[in-house]
CSV table of C-alpha atoms in Angstrom, one decimal:
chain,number,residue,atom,x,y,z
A,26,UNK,CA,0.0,0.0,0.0
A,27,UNK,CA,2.4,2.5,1.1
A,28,UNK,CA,4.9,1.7,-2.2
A,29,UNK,CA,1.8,2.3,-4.4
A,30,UNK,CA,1.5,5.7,-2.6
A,31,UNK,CA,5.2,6.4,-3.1
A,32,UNK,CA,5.1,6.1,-6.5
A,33,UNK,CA,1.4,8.2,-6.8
A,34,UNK,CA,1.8,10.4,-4.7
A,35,UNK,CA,5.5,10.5,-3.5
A,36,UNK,CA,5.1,9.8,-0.1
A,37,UNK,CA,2.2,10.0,2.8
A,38,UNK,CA,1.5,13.4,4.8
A,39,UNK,CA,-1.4,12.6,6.7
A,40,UNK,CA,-2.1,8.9,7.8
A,41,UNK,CA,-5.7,7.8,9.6
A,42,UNK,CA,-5.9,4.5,10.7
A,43,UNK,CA,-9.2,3.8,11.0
A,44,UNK,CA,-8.7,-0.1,11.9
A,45,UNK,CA,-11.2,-1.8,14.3
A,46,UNK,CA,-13.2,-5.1,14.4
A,47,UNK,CA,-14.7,-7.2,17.0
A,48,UNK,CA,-15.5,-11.0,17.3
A,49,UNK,CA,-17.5,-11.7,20.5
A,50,UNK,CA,-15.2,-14.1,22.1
A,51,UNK,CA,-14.9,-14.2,25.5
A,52,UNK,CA,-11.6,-13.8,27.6
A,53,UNK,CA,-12.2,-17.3,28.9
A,54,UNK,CA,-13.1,-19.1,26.1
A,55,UNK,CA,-12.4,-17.5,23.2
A,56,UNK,CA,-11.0,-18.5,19.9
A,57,UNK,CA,-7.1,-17.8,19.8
A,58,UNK,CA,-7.4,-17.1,15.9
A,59,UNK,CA,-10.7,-14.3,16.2
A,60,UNK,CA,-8.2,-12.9,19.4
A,61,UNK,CA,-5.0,-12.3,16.7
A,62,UNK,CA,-7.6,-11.0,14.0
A,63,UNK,CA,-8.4,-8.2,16.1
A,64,UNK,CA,-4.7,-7.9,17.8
A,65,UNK,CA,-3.4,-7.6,14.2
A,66,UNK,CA,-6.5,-5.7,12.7
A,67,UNK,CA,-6.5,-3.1,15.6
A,68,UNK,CA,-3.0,-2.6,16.9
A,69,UNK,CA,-0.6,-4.6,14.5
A,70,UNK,CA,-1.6,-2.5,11.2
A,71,UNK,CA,-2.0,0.8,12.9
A,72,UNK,CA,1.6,0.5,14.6
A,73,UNK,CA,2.7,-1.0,10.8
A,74,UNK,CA,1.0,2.4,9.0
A,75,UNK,CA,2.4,4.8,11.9
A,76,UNK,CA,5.9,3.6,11.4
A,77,UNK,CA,5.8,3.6,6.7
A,78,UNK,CA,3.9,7.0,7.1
A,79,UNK,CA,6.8,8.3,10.0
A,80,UNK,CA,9.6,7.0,7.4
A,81,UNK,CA,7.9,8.6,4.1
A,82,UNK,CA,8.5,11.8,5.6
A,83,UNK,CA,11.6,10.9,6.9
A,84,UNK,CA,12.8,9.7,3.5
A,85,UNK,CA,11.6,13.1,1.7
A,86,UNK,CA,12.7,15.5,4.6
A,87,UNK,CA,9.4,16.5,5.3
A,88,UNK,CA,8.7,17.2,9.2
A,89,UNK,CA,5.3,18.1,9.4
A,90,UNK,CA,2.4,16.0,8.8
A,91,UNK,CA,-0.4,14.1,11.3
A,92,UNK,CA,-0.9,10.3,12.6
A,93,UNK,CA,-4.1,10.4,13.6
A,94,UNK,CA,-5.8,6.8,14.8
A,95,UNK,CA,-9.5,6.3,15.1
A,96,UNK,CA,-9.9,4.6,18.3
A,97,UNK,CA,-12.9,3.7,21.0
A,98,UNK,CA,-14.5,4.8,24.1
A,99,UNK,CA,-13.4,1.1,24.6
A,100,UNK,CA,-9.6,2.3,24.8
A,101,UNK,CA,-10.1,4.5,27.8
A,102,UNK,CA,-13.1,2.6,29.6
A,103,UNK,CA,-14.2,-1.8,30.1
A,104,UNK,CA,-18.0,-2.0,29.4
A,105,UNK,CA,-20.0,-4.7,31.1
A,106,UNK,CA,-20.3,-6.7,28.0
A,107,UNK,CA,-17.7,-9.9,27.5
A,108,UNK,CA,-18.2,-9.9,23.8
A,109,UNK,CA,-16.1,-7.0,23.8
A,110,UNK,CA,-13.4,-7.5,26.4
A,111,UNK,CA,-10.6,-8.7,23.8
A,112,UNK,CA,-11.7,-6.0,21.7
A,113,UNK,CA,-11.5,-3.6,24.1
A,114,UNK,CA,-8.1,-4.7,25.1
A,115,UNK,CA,-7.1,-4.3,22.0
A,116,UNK,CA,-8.2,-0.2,21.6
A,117,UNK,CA,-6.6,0.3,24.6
A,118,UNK,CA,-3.5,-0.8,23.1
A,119,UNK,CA,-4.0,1.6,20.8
A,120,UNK,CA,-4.0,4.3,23.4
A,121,UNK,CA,-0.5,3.3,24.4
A,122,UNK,CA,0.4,2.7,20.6
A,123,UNK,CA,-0.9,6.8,20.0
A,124,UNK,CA,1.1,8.0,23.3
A,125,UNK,CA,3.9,6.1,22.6
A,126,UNK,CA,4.2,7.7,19.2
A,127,UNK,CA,3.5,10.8,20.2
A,128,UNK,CA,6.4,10.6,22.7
A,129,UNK,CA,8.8,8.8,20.5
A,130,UNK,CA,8.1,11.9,18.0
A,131,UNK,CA,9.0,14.4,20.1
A,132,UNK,CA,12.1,13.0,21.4
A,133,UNK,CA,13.0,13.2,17.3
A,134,UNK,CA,12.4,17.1,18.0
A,135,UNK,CA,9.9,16.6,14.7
A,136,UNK,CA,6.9,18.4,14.2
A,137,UNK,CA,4.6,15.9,13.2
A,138,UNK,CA,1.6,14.7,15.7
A,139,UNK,CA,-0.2,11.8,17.0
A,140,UNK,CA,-3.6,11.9,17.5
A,141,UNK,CA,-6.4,9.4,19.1
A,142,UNK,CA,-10.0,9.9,18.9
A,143,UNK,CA,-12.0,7.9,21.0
A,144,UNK,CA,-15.5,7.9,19.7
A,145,UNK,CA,-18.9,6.1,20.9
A,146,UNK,CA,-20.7,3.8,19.4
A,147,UNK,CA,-20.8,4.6,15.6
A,148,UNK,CA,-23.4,4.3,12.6
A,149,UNK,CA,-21.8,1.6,10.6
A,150,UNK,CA,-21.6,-2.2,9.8
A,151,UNK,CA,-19.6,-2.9,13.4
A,152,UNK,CA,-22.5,-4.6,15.5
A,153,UNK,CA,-23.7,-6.2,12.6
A,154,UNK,CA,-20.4,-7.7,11.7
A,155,UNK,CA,-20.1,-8.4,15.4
A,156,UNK,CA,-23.2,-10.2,15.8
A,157,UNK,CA,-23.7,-11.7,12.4
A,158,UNK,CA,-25.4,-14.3,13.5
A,159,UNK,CA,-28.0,-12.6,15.6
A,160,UNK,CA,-29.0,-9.5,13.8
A,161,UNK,CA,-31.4,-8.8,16.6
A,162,UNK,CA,-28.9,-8.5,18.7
A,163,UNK,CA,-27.0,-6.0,16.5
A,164,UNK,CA,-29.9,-4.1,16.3
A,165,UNK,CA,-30.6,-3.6,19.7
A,166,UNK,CA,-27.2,-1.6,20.2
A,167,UNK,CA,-28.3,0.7,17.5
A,168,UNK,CA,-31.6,1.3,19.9
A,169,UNK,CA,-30.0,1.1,23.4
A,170,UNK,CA,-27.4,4.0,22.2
A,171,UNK,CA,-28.1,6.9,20.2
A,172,UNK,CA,-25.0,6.5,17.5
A,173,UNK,CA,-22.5,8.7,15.7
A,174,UNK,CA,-23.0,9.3,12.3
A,175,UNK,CA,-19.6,9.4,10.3
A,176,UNK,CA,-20.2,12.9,9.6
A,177,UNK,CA,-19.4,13.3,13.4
A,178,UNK,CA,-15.7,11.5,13.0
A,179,UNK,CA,-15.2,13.6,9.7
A,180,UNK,CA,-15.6,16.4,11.9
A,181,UNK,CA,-13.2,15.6,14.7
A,182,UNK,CA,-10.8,14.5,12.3
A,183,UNK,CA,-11.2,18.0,10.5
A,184,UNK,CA,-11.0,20.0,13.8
A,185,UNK,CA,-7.5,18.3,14.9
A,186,UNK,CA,-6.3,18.4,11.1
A,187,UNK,CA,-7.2,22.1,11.5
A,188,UNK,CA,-5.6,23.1,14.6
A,189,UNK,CA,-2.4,25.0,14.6
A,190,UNK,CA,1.2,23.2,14.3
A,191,UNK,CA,1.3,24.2,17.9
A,192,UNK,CA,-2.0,22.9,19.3
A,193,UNK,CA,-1.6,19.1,20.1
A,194,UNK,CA,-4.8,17.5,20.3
């Protein structure tokens, strides 16, 4: 992916991971292989895209630029549901991951930033991919919890995109 961009585009100024999936298996009996989907889905790729997009600037001297990754309430917070535990694990991985980024760039004295957001429940195909076996239970998140639209993400990632070279969000 990030060769393709290279040759495109010449390099990558701006990265959003926007990685997340969920398999409801349970911390004491879950499947080993669902557990290293979502460990390499929701932590592996974003560290793998943090690092190319860190060394496409690198290679073309550019220091400025955002990594921004799209996390979870899950990342900061355990719900009361065991379907999610190992997913939630997993996002809060990604709140170390963002951190340790953003500390690892600033010991480079570069200017470009790191960025979580850590939205709700969203509008998209997650419950239903979560529970695609029991579409009634998918639909009952949708009604328990008033959703995020995408529009709402678009405009937190604006906002921080936005913000002064300064400002880190």
């Amino acid at each position: 992916m990030f060769a393709v961009i290279k040759e495109q585009h010449k390099g990558v100024d701006v990265c959003i991971s926007n990685a997340g999936l969920a398999h409801p298996e349970l911390l004491l009996n879950g499947k080993t292989s669902a557990w290293k989907n979502m460990l390499d889905v929701n932590v592996l790729a974003l560290s793998i895209c943090a690092r190319e997009a860190y060394q496409s600037r690198k290679e073309r001297d550019v220091d400025d630029g955002h990594i921004l990754n799209i996390n979870s309430q899950c990342g900061h917070q355990v719900f009361p549901n065991a379907d999610v535990h190992f997913y939630t694990c997993t996002k809060y991985a990604v709140t170390a991951l963002t951190e340790g980024l953003r500390q690892e760039l600033r010991a480079e004295n570069t200017h470009i930033r790191a960025t979580s957001i850590s939205p709700g429940f969203v509008e998209t195909e997650f419950a239903s991919r979560l529970y695609r076996d029991n579409y009634d239970k998918a639909a009952a998140l949708y009604t328990k919890y008033k959703p995020l639209e995408a529009k709402d993400i678009v405009s937190a990632i604006t906002y921080v995109l936005s913000a002064p070279p300064h400002v880190q969000v």
